[in-house]
CSV table of C-alpha atoms and ligand atoms in Angstrom, one decimal:
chain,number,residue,atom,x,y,z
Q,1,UNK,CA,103.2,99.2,135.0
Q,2,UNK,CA,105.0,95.9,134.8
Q,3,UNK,CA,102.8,92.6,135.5
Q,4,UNK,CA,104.9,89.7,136.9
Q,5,UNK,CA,103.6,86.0,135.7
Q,6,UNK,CA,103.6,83.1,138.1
Q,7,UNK,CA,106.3,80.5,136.8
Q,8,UNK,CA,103.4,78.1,135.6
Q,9,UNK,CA,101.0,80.8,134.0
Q,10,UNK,CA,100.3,78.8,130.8
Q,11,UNK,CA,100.2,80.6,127.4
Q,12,UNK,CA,96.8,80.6,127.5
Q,13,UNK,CA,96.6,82.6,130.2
Q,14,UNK,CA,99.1,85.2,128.8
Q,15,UNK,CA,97.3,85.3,125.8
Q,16,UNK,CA,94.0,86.3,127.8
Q,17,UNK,CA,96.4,89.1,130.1
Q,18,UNK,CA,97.4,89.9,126.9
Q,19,UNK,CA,94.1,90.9,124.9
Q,20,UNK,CA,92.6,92.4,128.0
Q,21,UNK,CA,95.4,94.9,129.0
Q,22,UNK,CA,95.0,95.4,124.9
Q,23,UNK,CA,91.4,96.2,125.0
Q,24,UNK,CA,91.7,98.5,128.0
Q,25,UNK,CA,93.9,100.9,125.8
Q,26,UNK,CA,97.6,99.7,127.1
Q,27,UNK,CA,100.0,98.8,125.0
Q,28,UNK,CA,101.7,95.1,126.1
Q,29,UNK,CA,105.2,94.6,126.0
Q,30,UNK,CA,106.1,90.7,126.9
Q,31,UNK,CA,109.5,89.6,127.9
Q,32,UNK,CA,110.1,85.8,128.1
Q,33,UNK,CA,112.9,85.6,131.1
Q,34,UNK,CA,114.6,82.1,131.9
Q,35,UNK,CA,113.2,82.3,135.3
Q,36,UNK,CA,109.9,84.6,134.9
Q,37,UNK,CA,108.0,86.1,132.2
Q,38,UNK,CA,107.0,89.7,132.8
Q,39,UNK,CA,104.5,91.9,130.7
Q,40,UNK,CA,105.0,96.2,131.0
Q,41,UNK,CA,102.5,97.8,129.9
Q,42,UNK,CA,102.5,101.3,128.7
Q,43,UNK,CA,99.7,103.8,129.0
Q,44,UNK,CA,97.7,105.3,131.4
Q,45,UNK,CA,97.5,103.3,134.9
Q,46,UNK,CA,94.1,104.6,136.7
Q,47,UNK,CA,92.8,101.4,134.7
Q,48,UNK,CA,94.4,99.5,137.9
Q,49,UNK,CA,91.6,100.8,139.7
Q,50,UNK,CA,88.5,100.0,137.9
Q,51,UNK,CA,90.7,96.5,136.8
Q,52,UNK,CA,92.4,94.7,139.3
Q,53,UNK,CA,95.2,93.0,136.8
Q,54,UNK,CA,96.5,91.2,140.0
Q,55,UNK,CA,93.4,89.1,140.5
Q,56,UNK,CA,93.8,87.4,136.8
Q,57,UNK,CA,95.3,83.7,136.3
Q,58,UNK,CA,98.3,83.3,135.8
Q,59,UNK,CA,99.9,87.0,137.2
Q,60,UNK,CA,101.9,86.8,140.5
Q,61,UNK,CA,102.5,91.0,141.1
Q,62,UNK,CA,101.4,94.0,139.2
Q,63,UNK,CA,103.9,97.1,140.1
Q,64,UNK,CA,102.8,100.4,139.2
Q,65,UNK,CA,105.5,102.7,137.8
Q,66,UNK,CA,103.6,106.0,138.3
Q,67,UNK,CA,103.3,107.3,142.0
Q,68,UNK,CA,99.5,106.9,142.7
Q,69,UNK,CA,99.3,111.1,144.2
Q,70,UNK,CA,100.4,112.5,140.4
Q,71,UNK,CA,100.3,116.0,140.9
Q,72,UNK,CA,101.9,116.1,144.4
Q,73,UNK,CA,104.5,114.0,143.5
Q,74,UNK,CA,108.0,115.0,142.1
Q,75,UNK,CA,107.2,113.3,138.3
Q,76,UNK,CA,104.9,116.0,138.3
Q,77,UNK,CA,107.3,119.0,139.3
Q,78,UNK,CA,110.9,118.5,139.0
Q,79,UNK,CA,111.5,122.1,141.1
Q,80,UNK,CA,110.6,123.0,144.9
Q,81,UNK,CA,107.0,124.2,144.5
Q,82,UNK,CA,107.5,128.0,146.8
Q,83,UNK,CA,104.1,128.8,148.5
Q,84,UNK,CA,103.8,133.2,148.6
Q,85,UNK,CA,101.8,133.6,151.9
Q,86,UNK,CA,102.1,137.4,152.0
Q,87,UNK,CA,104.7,140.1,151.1
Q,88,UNK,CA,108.0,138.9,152.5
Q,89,UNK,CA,106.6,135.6,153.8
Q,90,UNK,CA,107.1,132.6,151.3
Q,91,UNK,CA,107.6,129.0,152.1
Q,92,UNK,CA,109.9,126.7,150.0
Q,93,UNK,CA,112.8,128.3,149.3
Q,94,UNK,CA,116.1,128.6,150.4
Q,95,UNK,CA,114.8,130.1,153.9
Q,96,UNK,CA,113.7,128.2,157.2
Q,97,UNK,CA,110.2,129.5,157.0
Q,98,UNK,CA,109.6,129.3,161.4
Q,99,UNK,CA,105.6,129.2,162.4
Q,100,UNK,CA,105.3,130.3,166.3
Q,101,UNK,CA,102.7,131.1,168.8
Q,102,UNK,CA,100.0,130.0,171.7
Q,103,UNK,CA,98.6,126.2,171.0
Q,104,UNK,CA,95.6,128.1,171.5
Q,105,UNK,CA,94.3,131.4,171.1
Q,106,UNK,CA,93.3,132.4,175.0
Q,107,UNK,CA,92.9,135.8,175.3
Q,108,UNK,CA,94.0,138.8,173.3
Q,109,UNK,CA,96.7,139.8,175.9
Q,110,UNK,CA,98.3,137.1,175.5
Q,111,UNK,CA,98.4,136.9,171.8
Q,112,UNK,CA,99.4,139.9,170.9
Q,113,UNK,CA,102.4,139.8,174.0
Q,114,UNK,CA,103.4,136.1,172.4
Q,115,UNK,CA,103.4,137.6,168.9
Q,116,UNK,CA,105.8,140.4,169.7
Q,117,UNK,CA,108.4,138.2,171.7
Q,118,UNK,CA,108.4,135.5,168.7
Q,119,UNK,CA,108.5,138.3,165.7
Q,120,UNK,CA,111.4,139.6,167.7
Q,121,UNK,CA,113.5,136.3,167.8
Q,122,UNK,CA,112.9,136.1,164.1
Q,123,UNK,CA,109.3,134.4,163.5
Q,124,UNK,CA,107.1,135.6,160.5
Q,125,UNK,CA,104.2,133.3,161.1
Q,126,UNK,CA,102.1,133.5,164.2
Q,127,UNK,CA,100.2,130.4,165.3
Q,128,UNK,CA,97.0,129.9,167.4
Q,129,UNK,CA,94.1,127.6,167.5
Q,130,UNK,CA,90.3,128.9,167.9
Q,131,UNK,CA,88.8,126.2,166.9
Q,132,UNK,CA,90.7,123.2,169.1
Q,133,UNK,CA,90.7,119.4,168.6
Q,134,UNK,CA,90.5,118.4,172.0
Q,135,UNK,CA,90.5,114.6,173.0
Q,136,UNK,CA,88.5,115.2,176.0
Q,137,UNK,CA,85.1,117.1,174.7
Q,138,UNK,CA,85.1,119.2,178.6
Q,139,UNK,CA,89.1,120.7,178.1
Q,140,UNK,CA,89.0,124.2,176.5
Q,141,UNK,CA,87.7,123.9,172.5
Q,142,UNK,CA,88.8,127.5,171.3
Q,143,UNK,CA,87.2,131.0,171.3
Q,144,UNK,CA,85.6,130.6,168.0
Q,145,UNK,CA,85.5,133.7,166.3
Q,146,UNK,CA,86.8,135.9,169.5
Q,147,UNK,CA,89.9,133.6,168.7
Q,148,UNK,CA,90.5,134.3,165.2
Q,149,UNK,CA,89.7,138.3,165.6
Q,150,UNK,CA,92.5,138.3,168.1
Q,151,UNK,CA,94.7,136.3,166.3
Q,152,UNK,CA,93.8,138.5,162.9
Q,153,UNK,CA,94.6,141.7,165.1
Q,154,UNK,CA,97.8,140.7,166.2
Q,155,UNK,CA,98.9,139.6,163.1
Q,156,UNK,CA,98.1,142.8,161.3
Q,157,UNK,CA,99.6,145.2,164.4
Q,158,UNK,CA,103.0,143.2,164.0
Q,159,UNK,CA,103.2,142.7,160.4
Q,160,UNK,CA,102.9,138.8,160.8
Q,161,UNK,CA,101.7,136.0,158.8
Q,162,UNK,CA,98.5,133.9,160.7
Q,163,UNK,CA,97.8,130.6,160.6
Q,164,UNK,CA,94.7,128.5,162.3
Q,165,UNK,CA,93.4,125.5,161.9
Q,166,UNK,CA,90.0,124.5,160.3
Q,167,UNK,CA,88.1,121.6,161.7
Q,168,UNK,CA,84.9,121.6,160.1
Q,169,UNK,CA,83.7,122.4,156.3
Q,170,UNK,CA,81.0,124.6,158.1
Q,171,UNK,CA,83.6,127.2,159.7
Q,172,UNK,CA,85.8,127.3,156.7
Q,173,UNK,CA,84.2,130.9,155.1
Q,174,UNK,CA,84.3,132.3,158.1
Q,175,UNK,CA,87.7,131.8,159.1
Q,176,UNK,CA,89.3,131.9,155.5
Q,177,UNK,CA,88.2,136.1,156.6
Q,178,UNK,CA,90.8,135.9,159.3
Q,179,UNK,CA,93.9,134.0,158.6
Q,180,UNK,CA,96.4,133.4,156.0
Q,181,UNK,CA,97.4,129.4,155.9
Q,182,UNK,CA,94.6,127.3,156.8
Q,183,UNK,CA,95.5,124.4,158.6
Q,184,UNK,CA,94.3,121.3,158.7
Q,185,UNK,CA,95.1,119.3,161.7
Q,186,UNK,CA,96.0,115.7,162.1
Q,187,UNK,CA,92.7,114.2,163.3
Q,188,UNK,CA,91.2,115.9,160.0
Q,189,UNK,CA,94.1,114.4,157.6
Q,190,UNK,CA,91.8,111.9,156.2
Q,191,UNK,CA,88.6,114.3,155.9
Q,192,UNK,CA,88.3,114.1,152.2
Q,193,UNK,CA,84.9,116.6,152.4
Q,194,UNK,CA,87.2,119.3,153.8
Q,195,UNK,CA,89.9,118.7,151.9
Q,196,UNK,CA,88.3,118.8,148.5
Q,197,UNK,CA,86.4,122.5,149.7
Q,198,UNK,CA,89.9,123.6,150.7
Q,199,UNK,CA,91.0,122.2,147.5
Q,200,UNK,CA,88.8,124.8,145.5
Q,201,UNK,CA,89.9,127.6,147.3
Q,202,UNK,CA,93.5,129.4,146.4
Q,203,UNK,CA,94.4,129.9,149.8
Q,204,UNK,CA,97.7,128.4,151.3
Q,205,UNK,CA,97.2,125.0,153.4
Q,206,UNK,CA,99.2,123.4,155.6
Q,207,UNK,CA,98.4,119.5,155.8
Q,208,UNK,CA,99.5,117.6,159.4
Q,209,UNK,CA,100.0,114.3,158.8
Q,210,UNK,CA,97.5,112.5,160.7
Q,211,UNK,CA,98.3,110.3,164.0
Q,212,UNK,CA,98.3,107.3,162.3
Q,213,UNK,CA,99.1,107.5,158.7
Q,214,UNK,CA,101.5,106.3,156.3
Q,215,UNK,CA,103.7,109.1,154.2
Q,216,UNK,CA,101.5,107.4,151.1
Q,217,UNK,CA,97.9,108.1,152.9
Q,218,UNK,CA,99.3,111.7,153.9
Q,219,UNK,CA,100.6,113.0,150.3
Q,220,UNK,CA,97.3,110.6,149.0
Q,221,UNK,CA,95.2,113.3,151.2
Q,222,UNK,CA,97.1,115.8,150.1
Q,223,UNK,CA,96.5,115.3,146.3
Q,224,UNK,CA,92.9,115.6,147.4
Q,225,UNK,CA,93.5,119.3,147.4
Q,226,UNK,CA,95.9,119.3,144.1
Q,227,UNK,CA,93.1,117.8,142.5
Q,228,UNK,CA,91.3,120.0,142.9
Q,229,UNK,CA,92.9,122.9,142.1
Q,230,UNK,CA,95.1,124.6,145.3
Q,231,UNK,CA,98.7,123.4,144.5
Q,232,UNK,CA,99.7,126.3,147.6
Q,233,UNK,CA,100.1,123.2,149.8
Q,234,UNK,CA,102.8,122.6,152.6
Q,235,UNK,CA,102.7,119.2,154.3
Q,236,UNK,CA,103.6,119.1,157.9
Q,237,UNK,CA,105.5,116.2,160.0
Q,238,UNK,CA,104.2,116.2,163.6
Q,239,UNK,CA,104.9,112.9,164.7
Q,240,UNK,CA,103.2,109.5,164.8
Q,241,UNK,CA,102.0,107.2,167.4
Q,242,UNK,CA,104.0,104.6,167.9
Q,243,UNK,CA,104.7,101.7,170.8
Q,244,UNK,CA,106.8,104.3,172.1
Q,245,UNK,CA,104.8,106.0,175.2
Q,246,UNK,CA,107.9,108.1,177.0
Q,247,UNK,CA,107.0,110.8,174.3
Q,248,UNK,CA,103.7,112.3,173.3
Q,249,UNK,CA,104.1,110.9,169.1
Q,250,UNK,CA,107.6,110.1,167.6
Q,251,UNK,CA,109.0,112.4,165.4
Q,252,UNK,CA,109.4,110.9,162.0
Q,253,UNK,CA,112.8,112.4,161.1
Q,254,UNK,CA,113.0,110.2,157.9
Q,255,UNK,CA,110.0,111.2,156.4
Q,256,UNK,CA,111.9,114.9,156.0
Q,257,UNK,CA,114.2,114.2,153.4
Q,258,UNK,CA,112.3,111.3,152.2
Q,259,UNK,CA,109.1,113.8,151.2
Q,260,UNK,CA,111.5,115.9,149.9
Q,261,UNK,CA,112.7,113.2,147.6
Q,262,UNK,CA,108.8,111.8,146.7
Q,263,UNK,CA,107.2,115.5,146.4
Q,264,UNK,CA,107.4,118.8,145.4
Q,265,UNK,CA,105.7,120.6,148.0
Q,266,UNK,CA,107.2,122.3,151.4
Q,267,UNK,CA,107.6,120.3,154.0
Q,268,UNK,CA,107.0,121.8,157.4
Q,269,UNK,CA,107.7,120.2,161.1
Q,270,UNK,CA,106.1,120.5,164.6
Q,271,UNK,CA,109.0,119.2,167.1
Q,272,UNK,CA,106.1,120.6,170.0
Q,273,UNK,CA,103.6,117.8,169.1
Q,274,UNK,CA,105.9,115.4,167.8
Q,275,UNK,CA,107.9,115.2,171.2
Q,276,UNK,CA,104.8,116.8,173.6
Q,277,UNK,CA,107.7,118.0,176.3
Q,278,UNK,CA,109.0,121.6,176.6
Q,279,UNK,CA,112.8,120.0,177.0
Q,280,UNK,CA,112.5,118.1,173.4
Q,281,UNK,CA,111.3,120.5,171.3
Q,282,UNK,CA,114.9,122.4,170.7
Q,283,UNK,CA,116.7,119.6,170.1
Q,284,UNK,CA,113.8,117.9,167.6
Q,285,UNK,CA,113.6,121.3,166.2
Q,286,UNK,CA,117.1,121.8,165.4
Q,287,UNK,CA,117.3,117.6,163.8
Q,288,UNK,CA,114.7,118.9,161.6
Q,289,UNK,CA,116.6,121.8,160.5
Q,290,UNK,CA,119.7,120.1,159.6
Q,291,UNK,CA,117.4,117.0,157.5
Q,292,UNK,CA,116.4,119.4,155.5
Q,293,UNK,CA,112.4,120.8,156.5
Q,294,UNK,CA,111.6,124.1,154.9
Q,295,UNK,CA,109.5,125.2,157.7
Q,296,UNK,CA,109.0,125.1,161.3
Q,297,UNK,CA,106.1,125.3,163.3
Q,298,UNK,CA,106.6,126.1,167.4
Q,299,UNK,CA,104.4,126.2,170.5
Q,300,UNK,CA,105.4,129.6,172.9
Q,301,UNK,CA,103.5,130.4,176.0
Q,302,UNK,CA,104.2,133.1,178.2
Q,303,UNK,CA,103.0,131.3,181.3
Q,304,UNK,CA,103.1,126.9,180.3
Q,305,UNK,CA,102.0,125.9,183.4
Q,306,UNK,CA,99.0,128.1,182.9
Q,307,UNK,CA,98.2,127.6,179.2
Q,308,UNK,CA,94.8,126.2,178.5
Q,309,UNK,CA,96.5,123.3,176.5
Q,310,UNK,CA,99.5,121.8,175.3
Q,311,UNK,CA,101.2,124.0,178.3
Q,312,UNK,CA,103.8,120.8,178.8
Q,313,UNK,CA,105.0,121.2,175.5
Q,314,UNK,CA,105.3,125.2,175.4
Q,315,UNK,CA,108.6,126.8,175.4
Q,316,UNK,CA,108.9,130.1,176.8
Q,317,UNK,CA,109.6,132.9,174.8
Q,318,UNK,CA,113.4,133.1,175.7
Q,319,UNK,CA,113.9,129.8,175.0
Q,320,UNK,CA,112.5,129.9,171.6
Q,321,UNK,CA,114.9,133.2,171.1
Q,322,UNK,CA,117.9,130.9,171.8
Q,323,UNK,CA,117.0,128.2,169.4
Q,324,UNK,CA,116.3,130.9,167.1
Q,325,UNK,CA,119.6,131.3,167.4
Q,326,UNK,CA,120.8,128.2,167.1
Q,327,UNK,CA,118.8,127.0,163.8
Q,328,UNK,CA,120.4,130.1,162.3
Q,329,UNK,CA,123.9,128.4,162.4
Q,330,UNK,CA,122.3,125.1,161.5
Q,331,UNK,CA,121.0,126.4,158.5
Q,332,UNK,CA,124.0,128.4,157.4
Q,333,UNK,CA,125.6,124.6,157.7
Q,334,UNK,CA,123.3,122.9,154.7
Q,335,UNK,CA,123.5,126.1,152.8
Q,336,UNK,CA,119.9,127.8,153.8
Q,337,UNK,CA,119.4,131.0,155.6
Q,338,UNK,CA,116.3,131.6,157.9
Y,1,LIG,C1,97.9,122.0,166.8
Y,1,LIG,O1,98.7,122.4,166.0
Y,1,LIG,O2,97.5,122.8,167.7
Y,1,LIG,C2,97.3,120.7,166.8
Y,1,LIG,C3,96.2,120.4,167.4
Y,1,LIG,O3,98.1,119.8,166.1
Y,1,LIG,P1,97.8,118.3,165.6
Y,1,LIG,O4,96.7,118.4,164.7
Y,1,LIG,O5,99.1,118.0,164.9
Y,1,LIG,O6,97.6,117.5,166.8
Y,2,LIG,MN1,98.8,122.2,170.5
């Protein structure tokens, strides 16, 4: 880390910066500038935590070197981290990995009819909710268990990939039995008690950024689960709130190739809750191809205006079919394949 002096830190005060950062095992290096003196230090930088440097006399700025999430960062791992979900299904390679399916899981009829229209079009994930994270506590919460046998079911009968999101620490045994990527939705970003349990399993994760956060807190909660052991971790874009209120979140588009750039871990996007409208989601979807995502992850209903959520922001199963299309050629484009 590098410690910045004020213009008037006296030597006294240099000397004292000096001895400390010594006797907390860091090795000082000063340089006596014309304008500024600064001080780098070399060794290990958690003692920034326990020591604030930046509250002593006589220092102005203390800049870390080191990115604060180690293990998720690129320092760490110079190559793309690829996730194996099952045979044939892998995440973080040269393929568009694409996630589709029901927001939520509502019966098994139409599961199992979504899952065969979006395996068709080219689909190796199926998505659906069973546990839901519902703003208003009387809209539909999920079938539970039901849910995830259905969603299991279908998966297996179309050779498909599942993924479903965990809310609560309490339901994570029993769903880790039915699906293969947990995910952890964006109101649950910052649960650090789940994350560390999902942390000690070896299961693959998917981490939504939450409504609110900053790309630091997200990969910050997502070294939560490096830390503690499961490195099979995607992170997924799904828009953020901002003053903007035309759109359901704004999709972040920069934080694509700019995760890329901080981490080695897939990055995933969700144009159907980044945008919230049926009529965005293709062209979001297709942006976030051609930045660079490795994944994508797509509402389809059979029937929107009867879904039991997120039924604005569904696209019918043709329409997914023709954008499967269409990221095919986007892909070829920046040298990826789907
Ligand atoms: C979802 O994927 O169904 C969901 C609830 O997403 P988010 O956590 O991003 O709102
Ligand atoms: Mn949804």
């Amino acid at each position: 880390m590098i410690i910045v002096l004020k213009k008037d830190a006296t030597e006294e005060q240099i000397q004292h910066i000096l001895e400390k950062t010594t006797k907390l095992g860091l090795k000082p290096n000063i340089s006596r500038g014309v304008e500024r003196t600064v001080i780098g230090l070399i060794g290990p930088e958690d003692v920034l935590r326990v020591t604030p440097l930046d509250v002593f006399p006589g220092v102005e700025n203390v800049i870390p070197v080191l990115a604060p999430y180690r293990l998720v960062s690129r320092e760490f791992r110079k190559e793309n981290t690829v996730i194996k979900i099952k045979d044939g299904v892998e995440i973080g390679d040269n393929k568009v990995l694409v996630i589709a399916g029901p927001c939520s899981i509502e019966s098994k009829e139409l599961t199992l009819s979504v899952a065969k229209k979006v395996k068709a079009a080219g689909a190796k994930v199926l998505r659906g909710g069973a546990f839901k994270p519902r703003t208003s506590p009387y809209d539909f919460q999920g079938l539970g268990e039901e849910g995830l046998k259905y969603l299991k079911e279908a998966g297996e009968q179309l050779n498909m990939a599942t993924i479903t999101e965990v809310m609560d620490v309490r339901d994570l045994e029993l769903i880790c039995k039915y699906t293969d990527i947990l995910q952890i939705g964006a109101r649950n970003m910052q649960n650090f008690t789940l994350l560390k349990e999902i942390g000690k399993l070896h299961k693959p994760v998917m981490l939504k950024r939450g409504i609110s956060a900053t790309i630091k807190e997200w990969l910050m909660s997502a070294e939560y689960i490096l830390s503690n052991g499961n490195f099979n971790v995607m992170l997924c874009e799904r828009g953020i709130r901002t003053y903007e209120t035309a759109t359901r979140n704004t999709l972040d588009i920069n934080a694509i190739p700019l995760v890329k750039q901080l981490s080695h871990l897939p990055v995933v996007v969700d144009p159907s809750h980044a945008t919230g409208v049926w009529n965005l989601v293709s062209p979001a979807a297709k942006a976030a191809v051609a930045a660079g995502c490795d994944g994508l992850m797509i509402e389809v209903h059979d029937n929107p205006e009867e879904a039991l959520s997120d039924g604005t922001q569904s696209l019918l199963p043709y329409k997914f079919g023709v954008l499967m299309q269409e990221i095919k050629q986007i892909a070829k484009v920046i040298g990826r394949d789907t």
